[in-house]
PDB file of C-alpha atoms in Angstrom:
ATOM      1  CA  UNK L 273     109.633 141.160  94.750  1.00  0.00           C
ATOM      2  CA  UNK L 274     106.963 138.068  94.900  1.00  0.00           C
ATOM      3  CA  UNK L 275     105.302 139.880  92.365  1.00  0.00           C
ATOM      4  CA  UNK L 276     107.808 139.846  89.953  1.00  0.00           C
ATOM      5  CA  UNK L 277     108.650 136.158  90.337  1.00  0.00           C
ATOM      6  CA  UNK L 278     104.962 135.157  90.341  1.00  0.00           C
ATOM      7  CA  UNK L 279     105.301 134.286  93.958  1.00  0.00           C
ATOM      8  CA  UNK L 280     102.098 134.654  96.560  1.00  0.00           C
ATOM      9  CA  UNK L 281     102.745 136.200  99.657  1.00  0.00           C
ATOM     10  CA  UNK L 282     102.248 133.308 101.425  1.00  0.00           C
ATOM     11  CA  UNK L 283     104.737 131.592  99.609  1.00  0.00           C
ATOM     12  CA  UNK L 284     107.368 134.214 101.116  1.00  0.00           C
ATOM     13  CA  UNK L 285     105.755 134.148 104.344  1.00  0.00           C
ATOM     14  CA  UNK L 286     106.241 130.941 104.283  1.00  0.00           C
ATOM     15  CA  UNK L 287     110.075 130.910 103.919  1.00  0.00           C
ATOM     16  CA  UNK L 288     110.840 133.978 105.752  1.00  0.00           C
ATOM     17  CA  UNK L 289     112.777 132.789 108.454  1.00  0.00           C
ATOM     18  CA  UNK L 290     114.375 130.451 105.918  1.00  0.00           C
ATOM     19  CA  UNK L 291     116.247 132.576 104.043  1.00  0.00           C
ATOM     20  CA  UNK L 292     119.659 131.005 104.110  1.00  0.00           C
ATOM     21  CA  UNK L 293     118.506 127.441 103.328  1.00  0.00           C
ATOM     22  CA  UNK L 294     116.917 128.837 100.227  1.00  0.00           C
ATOM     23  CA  UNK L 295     120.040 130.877  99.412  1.00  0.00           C
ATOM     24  CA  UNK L 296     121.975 127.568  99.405  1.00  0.00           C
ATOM     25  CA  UNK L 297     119.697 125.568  97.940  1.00  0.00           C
ATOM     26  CA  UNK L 298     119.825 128.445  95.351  1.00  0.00           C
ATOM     27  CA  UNK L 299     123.643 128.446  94.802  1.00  0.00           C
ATOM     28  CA  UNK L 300     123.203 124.317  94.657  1.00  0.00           C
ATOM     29  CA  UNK L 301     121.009 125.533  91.455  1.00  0.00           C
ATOM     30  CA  UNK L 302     123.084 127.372  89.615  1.00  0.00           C
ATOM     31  CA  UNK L 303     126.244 125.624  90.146  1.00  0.00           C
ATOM     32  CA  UNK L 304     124.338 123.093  88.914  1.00  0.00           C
ATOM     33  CA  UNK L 305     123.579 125.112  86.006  1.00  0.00           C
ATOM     34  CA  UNK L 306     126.847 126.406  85.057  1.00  0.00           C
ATOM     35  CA  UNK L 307     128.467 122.793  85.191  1.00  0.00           C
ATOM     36  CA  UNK L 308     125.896 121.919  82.562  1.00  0.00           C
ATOM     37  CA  UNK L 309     127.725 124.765  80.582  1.00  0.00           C
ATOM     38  CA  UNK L 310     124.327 126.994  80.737  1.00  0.00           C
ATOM     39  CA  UNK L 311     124.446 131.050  80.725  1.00  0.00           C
ATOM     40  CA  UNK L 312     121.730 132.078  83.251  1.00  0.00           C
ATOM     41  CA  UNK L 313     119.544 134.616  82.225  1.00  0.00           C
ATOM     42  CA  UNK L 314     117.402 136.951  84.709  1.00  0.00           C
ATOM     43  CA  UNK L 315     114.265 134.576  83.998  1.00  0.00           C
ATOM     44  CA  UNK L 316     116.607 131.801  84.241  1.00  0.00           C
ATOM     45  CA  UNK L 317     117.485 132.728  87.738  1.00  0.00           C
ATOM     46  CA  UNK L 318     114.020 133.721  88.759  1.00  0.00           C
ATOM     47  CA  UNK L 319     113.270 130.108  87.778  1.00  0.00           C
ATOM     48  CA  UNK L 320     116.106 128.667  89.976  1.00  0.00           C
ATOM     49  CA  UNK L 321     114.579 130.775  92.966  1.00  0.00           C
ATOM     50  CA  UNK L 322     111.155 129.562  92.248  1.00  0.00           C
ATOM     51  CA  UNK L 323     112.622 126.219  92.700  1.00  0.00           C
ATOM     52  CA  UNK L 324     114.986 126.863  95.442  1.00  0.00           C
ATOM     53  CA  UNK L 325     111.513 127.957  97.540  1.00  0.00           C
ATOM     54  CA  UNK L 326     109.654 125.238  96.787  1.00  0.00           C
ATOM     55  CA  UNK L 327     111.974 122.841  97.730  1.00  0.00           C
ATOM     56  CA  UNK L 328     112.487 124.855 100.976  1.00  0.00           C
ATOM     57  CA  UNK L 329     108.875 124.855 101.843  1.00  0.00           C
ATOM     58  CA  UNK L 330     108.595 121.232 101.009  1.00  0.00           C
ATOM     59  CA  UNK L 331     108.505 119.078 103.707  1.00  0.00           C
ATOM     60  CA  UNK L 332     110.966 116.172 103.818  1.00  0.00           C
ATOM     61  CA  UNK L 333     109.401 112.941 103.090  1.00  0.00           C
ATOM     62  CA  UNK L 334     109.340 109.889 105.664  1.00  0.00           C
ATOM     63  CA  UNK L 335     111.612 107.213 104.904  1.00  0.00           C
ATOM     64  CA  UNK L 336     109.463 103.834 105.027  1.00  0.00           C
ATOM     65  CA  UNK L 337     111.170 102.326 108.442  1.00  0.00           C
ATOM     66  CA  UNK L 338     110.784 105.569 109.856  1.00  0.00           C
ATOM     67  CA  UNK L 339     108.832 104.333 113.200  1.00  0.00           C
ATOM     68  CA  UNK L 340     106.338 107.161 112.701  1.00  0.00           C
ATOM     69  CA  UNK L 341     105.516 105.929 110.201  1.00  0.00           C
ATOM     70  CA  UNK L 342     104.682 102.687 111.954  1.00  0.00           C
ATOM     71  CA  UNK L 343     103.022 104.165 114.920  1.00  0.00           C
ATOM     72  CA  UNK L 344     100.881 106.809 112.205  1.00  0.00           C
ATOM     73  CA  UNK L 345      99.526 103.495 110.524  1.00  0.00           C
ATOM     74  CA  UNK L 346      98.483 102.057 114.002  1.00  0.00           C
ATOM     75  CA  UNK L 347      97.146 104.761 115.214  1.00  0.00           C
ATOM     76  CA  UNK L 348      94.806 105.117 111.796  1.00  0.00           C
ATOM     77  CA  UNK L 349      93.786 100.956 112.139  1.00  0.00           C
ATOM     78  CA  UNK L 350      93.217 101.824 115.762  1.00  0.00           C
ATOM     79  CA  UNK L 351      90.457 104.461 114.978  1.00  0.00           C
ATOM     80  CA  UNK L 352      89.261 102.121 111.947  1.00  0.00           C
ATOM     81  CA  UNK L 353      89.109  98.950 114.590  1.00  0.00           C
ATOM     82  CA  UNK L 354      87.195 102.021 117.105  1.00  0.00           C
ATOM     83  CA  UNK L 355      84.802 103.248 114.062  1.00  0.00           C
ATOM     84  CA  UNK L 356      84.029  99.498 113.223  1.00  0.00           C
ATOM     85  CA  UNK L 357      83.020  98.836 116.963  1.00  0.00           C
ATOM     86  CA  UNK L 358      80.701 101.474 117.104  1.00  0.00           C
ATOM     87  CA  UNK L 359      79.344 100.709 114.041  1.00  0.00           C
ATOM     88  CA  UNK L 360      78.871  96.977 115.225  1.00  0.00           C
ATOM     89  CA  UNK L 361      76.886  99.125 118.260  1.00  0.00           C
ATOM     90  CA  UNK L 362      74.698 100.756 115.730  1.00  0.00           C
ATOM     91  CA  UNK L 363      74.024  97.501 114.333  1.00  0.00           C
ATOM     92  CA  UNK L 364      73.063  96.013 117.479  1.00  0.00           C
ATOM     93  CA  UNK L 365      70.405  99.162 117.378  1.00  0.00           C
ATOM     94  CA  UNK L 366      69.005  99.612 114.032  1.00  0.00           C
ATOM     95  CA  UNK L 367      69.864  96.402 111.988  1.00  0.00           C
ATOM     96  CA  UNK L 368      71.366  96.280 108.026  1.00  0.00           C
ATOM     97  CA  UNK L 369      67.863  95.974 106.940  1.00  0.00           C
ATOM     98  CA  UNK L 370      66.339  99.223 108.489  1.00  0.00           C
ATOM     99  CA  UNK L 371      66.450 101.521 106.066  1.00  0.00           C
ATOM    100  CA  UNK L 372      68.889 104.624 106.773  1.00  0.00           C
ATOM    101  CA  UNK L 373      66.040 106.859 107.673  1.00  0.00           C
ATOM    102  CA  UNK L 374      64.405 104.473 110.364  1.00  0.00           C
ATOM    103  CA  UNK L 375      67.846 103.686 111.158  1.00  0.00           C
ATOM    104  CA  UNK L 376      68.956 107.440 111.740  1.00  0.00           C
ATOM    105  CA  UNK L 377      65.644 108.006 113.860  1.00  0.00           C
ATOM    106  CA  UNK L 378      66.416 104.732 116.331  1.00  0.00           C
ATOM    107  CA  UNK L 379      70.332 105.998 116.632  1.00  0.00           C
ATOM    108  CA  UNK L 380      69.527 109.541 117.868  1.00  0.00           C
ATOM    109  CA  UNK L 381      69.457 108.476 121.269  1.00  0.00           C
ATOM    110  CA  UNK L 382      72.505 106.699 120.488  1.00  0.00           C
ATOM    111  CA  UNK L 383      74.546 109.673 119.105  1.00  0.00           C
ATOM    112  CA  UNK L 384      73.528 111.063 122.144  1.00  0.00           C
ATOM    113  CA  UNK L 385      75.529 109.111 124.940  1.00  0.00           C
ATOM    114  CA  UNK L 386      78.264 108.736 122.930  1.00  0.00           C
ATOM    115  CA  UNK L 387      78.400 112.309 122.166  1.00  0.00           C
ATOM    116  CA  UNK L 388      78.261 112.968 118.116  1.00  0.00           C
ATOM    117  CA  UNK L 389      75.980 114.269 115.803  1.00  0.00           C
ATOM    118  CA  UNK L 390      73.102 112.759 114.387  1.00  0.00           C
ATOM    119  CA  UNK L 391      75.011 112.357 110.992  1.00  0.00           C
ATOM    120  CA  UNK L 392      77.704 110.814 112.121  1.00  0.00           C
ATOM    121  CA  UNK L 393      76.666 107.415 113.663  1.00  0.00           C
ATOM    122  CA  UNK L 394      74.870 106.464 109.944  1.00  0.00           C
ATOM    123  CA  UNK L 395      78.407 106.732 108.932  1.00  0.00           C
ATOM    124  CA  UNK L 396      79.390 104.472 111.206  1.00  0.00           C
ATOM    125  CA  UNK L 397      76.642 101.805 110.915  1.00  0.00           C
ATOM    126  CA  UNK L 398      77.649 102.296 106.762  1.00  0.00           C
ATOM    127  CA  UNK L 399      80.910 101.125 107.664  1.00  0.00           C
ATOM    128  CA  UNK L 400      80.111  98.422 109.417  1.00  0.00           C
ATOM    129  CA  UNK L 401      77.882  97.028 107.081  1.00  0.00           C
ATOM    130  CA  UNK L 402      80.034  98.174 104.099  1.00  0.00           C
ATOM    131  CA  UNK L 403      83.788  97.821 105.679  1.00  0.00           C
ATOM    132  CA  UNK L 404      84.511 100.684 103.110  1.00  0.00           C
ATOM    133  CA  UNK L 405      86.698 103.364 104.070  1.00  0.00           C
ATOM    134  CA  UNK L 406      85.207 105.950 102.173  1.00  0.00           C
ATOM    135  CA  UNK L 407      82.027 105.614 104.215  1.00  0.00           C
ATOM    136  CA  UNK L 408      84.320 107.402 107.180  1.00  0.00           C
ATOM    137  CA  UNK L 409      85.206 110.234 104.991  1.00  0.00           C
ATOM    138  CA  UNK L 410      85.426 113.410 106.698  1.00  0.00           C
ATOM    139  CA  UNK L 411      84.514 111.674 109.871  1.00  0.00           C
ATOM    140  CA  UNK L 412      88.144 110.119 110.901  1.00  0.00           C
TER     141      UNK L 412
END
């Protein structure tokens, strides 16, 4: 059936236990469709399902006073304000003006009691010289 509707079988995997929400969310479709005075053809229908899933597997979005949403941004400025501290440690190590490669070589010991890999206290020390985000990318 996925095939027919151009649907991946993840996609249906996906909403298999959700059958009945995308059934209504289906017959919210076409009523839709037939107030608008429309004649639904099979691809017409196949369309409506397509959309009926995806709106299924899409997650509600967060309102913006939803407190998780609060606690999610402190919790990301908390592991900033943590990645900025270590950073002002690597500092305290291998200054701004070391290049990265003398820098790298004087933080291995560092990495070491702190317990990360070599290439990701540069990061770090990029940050804190930097204060760019993107520095932390893939790290946080």
């Amino acid at each position: 059936m996925g095939d027919s509707l151009a649907l991946s079988g993840r996609v249906l995997l996906d909403v298999r236990d959700q059958v009945e929400q995308v059934a209504a969310v289906l017959a919210h479709l076409s009523a839709q469709a037939r107030r608008d005075g429309r004649e639904l053809a099979e691809a017409d229908v196949a369309e409506l399902l397509r959309r009926a899933i995806a709106h299924v597997r899409t997650p509600p979005r967060p309102r913006a006073g939803d407190p998780r949403i609060r606690r999610g941004r402190a919790m990301v400025g908390e592991l900033y304000a943590m990645a900025a501290e270590i950073g002002r440690m690597c500092l305290e190590i291998a200054p701004a003006y070391l290049p990265e490669a003398d820098a790298s070589d004087a933080l291995a010991l560092f990495a070491d009691e702190i317990g990360t890999d070599l290439a990701t206290v540069p990061a770090y020390r990029r940050y804190a010289i930097t204060r760019d985000p993107r520095c932390l990318t893939g790290i946080l």
